[in-house]
Backbone as a chain_set.jsonl record, in Angstrom:
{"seq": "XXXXXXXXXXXXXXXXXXXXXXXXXXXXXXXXXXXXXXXXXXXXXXXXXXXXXXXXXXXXXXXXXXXXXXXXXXXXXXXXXXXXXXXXXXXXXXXXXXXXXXXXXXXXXXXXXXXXXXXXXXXXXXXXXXXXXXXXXXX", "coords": {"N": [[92.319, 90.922, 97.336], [91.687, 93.304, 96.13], [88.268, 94.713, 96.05], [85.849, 95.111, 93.702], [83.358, 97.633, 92.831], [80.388, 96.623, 91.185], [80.334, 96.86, 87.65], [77.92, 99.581, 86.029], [75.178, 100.703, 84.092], [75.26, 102.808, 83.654], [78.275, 103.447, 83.768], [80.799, 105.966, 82.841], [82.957, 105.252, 80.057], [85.54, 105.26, 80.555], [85.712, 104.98, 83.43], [84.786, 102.408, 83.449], [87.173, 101.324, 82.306], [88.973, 102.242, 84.428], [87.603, 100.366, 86.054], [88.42, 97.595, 85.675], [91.222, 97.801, 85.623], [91.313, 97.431, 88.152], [90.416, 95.151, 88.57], [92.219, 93.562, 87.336], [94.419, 94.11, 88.475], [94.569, 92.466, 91.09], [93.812, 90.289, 90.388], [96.384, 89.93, 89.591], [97.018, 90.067, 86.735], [99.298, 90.185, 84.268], [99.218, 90.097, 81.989], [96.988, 91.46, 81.012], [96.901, 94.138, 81.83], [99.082, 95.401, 81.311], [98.659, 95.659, 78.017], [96.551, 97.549, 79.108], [97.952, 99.929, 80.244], [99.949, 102.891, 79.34], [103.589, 102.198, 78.136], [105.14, 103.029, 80.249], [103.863, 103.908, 83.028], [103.097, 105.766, 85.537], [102.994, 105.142, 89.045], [102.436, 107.121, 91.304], [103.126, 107.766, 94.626], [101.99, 108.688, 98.239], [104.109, 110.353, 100.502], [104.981, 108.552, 103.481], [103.551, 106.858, 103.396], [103.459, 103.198, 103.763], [106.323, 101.925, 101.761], [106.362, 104.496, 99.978], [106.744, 106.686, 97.315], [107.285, 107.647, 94.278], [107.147, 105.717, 91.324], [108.123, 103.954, 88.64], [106.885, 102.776, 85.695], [105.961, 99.12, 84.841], [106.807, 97.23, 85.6], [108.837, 97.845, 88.261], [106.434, 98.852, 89.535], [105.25, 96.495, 90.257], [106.901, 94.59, 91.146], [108.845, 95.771, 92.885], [107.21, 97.846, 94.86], [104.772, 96.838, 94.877], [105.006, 94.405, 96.244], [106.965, 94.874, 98.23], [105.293, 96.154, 99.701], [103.387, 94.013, 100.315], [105.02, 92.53, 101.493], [105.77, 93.464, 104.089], [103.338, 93.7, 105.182], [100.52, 91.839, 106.675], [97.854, 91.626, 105.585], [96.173, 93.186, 103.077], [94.18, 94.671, 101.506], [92.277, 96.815, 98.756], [89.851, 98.82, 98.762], [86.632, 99.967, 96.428], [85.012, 102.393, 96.997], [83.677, 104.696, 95.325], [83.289, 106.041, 91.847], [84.302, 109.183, 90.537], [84.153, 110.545, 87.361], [86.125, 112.481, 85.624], [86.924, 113.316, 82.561], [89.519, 113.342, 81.711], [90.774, 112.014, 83.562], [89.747, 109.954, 86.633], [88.817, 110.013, 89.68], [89.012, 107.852, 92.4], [87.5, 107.265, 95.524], [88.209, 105.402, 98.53], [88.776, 102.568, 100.643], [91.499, 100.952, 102.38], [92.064, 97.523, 103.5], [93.582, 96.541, 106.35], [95.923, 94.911, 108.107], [99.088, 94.517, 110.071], [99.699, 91.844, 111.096], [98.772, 88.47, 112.378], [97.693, 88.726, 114.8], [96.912, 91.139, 114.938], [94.372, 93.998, 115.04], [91.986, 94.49, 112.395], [92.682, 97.652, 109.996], [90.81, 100.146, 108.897], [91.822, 102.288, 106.431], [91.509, 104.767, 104.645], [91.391, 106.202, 101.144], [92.341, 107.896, 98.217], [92.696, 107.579, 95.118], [93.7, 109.229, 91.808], [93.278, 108.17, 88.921], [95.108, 108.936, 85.699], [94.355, 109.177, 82.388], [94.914, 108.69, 78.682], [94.219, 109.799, 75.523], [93.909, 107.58, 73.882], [92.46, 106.047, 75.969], [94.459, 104.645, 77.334], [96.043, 103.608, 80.496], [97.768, 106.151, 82.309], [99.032, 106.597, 84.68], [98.865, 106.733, 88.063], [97.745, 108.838, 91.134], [98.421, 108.701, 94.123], [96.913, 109.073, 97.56], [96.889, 108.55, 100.691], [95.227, 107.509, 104.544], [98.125, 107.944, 105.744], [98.858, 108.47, 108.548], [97.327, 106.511, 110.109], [99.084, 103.63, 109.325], [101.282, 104.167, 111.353], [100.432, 103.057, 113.376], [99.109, 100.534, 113.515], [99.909, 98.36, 114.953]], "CA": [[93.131, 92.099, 97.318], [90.721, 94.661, 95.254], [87.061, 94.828, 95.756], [85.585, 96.861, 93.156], [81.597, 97.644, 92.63], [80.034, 96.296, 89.62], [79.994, 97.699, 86.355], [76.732, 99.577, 85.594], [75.117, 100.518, 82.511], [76.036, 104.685, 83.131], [79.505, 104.321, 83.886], [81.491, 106.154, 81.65], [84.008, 104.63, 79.472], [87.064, 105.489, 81.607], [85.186, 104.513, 84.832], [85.067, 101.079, 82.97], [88.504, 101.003, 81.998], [89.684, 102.073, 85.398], [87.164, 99.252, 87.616], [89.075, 96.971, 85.059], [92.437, 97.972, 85.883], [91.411, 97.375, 89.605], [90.171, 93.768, 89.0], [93.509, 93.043, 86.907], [95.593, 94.218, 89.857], [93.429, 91.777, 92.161], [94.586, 88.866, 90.096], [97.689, 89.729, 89.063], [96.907, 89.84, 85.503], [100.09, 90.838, 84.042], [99.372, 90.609, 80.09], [96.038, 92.848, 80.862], [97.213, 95.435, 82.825], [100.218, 96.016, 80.243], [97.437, 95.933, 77.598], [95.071, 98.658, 79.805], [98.434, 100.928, 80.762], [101.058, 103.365, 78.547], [104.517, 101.889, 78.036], [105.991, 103.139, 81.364], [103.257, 104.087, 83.698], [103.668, 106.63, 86.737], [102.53, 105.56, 90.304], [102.655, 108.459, 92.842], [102.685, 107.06, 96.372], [101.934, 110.197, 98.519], [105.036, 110.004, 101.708], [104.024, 108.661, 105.006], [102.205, 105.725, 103.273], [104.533, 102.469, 103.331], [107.255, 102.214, 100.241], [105.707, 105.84, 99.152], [107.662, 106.89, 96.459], [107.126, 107.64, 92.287], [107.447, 104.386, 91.027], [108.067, 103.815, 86.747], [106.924, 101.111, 84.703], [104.935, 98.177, 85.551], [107.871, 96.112, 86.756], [108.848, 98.145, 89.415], [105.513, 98.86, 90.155], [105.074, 94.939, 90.528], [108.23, 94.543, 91.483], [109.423, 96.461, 94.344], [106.172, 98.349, 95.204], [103.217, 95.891, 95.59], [106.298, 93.056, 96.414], [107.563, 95.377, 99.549], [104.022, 96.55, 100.55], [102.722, 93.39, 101.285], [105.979, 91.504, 102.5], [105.54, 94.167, 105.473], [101.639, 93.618, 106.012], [100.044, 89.896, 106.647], [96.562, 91.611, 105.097], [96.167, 94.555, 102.252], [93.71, 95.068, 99.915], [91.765, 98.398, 98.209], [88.159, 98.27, 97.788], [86.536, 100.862, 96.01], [83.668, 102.775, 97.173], [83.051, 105.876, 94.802], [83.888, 106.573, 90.795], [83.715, 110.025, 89.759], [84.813, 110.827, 86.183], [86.821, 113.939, 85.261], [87.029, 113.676, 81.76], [90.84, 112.492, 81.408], [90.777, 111.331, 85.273], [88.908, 109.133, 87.174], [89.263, 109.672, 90.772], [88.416, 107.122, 93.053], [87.715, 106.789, 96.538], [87.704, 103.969, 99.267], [89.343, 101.931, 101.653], [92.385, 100.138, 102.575], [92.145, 97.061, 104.871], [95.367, 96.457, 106.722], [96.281, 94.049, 109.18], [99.978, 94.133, 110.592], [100.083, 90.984, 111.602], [97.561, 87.606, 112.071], [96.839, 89.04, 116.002], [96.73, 92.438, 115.238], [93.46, 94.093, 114.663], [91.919, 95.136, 110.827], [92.585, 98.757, 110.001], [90.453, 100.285, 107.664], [92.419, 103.061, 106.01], [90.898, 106.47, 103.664], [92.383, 106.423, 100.211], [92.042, 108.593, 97.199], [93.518, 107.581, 93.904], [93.559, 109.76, 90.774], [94.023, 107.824, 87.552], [94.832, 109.75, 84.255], [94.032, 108.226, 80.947], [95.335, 109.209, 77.741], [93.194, 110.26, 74.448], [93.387, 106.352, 73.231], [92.097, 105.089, 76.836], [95.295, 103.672, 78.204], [96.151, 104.574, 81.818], [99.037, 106.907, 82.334], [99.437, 106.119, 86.17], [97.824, 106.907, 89.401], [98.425, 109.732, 92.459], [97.959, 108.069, 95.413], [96.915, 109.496, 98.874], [95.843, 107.689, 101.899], [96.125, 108.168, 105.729], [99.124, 107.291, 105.963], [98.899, 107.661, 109.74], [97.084, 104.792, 110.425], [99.62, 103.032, 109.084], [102.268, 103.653, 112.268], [99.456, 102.67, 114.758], [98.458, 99.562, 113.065], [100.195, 97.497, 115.982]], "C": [[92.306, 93.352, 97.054], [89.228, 93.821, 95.207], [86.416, 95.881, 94.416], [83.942, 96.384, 92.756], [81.402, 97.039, 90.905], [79.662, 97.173, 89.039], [78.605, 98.293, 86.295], [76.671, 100.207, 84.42], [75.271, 102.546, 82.431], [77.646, 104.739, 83.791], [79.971, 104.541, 82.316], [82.815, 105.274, 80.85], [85.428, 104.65, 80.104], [86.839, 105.114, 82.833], [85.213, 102.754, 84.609], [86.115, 100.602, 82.947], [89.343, 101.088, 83.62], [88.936, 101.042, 86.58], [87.73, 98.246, 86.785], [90.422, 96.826, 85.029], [92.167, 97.081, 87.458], [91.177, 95.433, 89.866], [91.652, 93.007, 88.581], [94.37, 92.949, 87.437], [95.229, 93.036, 90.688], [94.163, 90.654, 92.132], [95.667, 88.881, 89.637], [97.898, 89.777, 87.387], [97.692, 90.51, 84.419], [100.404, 91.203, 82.384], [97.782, 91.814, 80.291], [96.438, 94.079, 81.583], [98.429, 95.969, 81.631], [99.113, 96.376, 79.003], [96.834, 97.19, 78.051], [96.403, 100.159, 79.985], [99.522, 101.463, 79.348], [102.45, 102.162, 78.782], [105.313, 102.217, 79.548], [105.253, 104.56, 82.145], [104.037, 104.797, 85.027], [102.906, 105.623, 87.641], [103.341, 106.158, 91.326], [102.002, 107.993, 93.788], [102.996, 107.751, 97.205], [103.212, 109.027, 99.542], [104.123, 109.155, 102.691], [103.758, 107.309, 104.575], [103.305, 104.507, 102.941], [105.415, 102.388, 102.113], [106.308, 103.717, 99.391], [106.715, 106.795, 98.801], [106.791, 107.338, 94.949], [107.672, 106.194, 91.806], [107.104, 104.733, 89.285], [107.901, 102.748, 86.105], [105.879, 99.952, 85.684], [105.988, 96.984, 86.311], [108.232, 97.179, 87.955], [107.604, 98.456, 90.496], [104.959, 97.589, 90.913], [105.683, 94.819, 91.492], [109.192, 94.674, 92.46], [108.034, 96.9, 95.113], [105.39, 97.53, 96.186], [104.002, 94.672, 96.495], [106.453, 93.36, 98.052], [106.271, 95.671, 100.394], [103.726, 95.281, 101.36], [103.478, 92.157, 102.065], [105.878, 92.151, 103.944], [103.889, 94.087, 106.174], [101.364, 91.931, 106.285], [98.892, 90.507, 105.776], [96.589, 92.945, 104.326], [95.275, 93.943, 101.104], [92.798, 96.465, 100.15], [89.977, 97.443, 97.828], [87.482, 99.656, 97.8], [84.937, 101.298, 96.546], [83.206, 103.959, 95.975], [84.208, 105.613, 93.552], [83.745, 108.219, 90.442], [85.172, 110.451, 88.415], [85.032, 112.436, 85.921], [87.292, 113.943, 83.792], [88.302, 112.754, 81.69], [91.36, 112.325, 82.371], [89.963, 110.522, 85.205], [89.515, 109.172, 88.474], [88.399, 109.004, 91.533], [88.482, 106.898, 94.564], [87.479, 105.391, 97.645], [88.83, 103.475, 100.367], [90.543, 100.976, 101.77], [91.99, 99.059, 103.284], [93.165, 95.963, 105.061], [95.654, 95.48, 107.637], [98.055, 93.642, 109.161], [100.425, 92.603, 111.001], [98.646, 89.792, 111.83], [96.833, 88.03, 113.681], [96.376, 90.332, 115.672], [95.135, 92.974, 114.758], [93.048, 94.935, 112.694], [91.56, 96.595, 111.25], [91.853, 98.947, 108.549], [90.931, 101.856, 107.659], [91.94, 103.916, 104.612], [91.924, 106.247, 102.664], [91.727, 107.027, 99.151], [92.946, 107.932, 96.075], [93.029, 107.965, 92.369], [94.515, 109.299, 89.6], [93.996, 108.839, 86.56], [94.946, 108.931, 83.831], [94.078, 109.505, 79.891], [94.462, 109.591, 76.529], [92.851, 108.734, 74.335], [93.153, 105.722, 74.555], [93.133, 104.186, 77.161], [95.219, 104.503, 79.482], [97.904, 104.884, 82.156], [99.781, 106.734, 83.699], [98.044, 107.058, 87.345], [98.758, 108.356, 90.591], [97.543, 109.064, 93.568], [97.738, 109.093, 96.789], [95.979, 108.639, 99.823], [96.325, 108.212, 103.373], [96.795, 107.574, 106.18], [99.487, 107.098, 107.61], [98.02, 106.633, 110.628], [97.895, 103.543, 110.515], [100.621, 102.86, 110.431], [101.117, 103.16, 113.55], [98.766, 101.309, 114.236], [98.664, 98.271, 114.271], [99.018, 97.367, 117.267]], "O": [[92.338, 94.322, 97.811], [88.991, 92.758, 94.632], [86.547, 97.1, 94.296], [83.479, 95.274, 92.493], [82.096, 97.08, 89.889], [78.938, 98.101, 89.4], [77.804, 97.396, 86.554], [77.651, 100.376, 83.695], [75.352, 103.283, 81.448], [78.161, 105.772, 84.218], [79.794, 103.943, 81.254], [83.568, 104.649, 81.597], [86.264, 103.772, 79.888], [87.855, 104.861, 83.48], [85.6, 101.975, 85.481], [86.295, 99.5, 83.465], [90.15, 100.23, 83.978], [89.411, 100.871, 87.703], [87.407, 97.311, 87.518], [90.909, 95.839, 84.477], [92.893, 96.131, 87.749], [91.537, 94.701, 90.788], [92.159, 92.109, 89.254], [95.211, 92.066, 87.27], [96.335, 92.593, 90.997], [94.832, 90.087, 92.997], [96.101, 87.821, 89.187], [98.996, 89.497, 86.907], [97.119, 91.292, 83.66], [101.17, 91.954, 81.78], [97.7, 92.867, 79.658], [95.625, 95.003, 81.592], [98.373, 97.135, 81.24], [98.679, 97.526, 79.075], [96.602, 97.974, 77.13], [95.968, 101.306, 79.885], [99.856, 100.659, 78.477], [102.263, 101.272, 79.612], [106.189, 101.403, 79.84], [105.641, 105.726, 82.073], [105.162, 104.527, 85.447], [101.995, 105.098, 87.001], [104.381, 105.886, 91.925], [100.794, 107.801, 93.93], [104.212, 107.828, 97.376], [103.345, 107.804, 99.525], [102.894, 109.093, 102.692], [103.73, 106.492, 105.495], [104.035, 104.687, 101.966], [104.906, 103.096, 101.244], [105.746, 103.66, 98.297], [107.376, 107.511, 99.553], [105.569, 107.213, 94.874], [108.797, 105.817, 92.132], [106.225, 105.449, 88.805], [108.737, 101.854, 85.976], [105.324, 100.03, 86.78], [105.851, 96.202, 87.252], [107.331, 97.035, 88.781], [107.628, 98.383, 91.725], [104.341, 97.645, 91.976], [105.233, 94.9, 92.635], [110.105, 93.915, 92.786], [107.77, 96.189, 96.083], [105.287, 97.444, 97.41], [103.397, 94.124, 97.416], [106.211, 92.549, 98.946], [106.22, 95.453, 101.605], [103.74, 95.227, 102.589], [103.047, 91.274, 102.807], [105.902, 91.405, 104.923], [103.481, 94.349, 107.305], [102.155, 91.029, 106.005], [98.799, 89.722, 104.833], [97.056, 93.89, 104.961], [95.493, 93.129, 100.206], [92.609, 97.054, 101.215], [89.408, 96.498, 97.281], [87.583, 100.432, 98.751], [83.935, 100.588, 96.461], [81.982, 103.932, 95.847], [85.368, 105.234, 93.71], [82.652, 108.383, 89.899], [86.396, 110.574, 88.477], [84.205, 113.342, 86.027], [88.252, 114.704, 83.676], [88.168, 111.533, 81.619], [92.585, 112.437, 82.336], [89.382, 110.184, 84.173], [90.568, 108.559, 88.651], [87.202, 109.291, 91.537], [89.502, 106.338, 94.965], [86.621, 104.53, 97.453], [89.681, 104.256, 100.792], [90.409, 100.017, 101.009], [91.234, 99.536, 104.131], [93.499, 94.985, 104.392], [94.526, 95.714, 108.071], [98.447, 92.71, 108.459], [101.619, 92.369, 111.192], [97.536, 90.194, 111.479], [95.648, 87.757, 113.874], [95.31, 90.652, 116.198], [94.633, 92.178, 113.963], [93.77, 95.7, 112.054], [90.785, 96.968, 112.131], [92.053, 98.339, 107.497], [90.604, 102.625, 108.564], [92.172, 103.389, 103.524], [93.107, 106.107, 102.977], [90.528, 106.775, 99.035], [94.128, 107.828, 96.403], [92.205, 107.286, 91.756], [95.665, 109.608, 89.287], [93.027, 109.594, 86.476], [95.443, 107.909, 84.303], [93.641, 110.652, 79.983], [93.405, 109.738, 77.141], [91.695, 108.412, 74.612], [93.657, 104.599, 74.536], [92.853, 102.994, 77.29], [94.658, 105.585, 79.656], [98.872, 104.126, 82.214], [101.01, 106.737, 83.769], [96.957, 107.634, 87.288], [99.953, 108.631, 90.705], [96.325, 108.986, 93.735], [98.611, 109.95, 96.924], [94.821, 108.231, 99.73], [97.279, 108.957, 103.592], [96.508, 106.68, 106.976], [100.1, 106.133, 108.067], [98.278, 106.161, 111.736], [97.71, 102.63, 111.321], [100.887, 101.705, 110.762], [101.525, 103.01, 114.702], [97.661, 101.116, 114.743], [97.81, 97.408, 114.474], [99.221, 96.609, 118.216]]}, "num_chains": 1, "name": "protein.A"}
């Protein structure tokens, strides 16, 4: 699902915490990710981009979100190419790769996502943007 680069010995502490979020998503890891996030986490899922919506909490984020995304794809995962740290961000860029269907061909899809993190290092949620038109041409 989630590629993410290995840890090195200058990321910052929030660059840690968020390639740690990304592996927890990967596997599903639903007592660390509650652990790593606030009580009732934002994700902002720009328009355009399948189920792209504001989503609250980690169950709906589970729940409906990641649930509906990939009942509509056969292939989705995020793999991260770039950290840069903003202090009480971390935005990250990288790639989608998509596949509609088991004939259809792999799309690789541009994504940005800007985590915030709180004073005590939880994560507050994410703003998503990707190109979402890729997504109607995936056939």
């Amino acid at each position: 699902m989630t590629a993410v680069k290995n840890e090195n010995l200058q990321d910052s502490k929030n660059i840690k915490t968020v390639k740690n979020l990304y592996k927890a998503l990967k596997s599903a890891d639903i007592e660390t990710l509650n652990s790593m996030m606030v009580n009732l986490p934002v994700w902002d899922v720009s328009p355009g981009f399948p189920e792209g919506k504001v989503y609250y909490g980690l169950s709906e984020i589970l729940g409906v979100f990641y649930k509906n995304l990939r009942q509509g794809l056969y292939q989705f995962s995020a793999l991260t190419d770039r950290f840069i740290d903003g202090e009480n961000s971390v935005v990250v860029l990288g790639h989608y790769q998509v596949k509609q269907s088991e004939s259809s061909p792999l799309k690789q899809v541009r994504f940005s996502h800007t985590w915030d993190i709180d004073k005590q290092g939880k994560i507050l949620g994410v703003w998503q943007v990707a190109d979402s038109a890729q997504f109607s041409s995936l056939n």
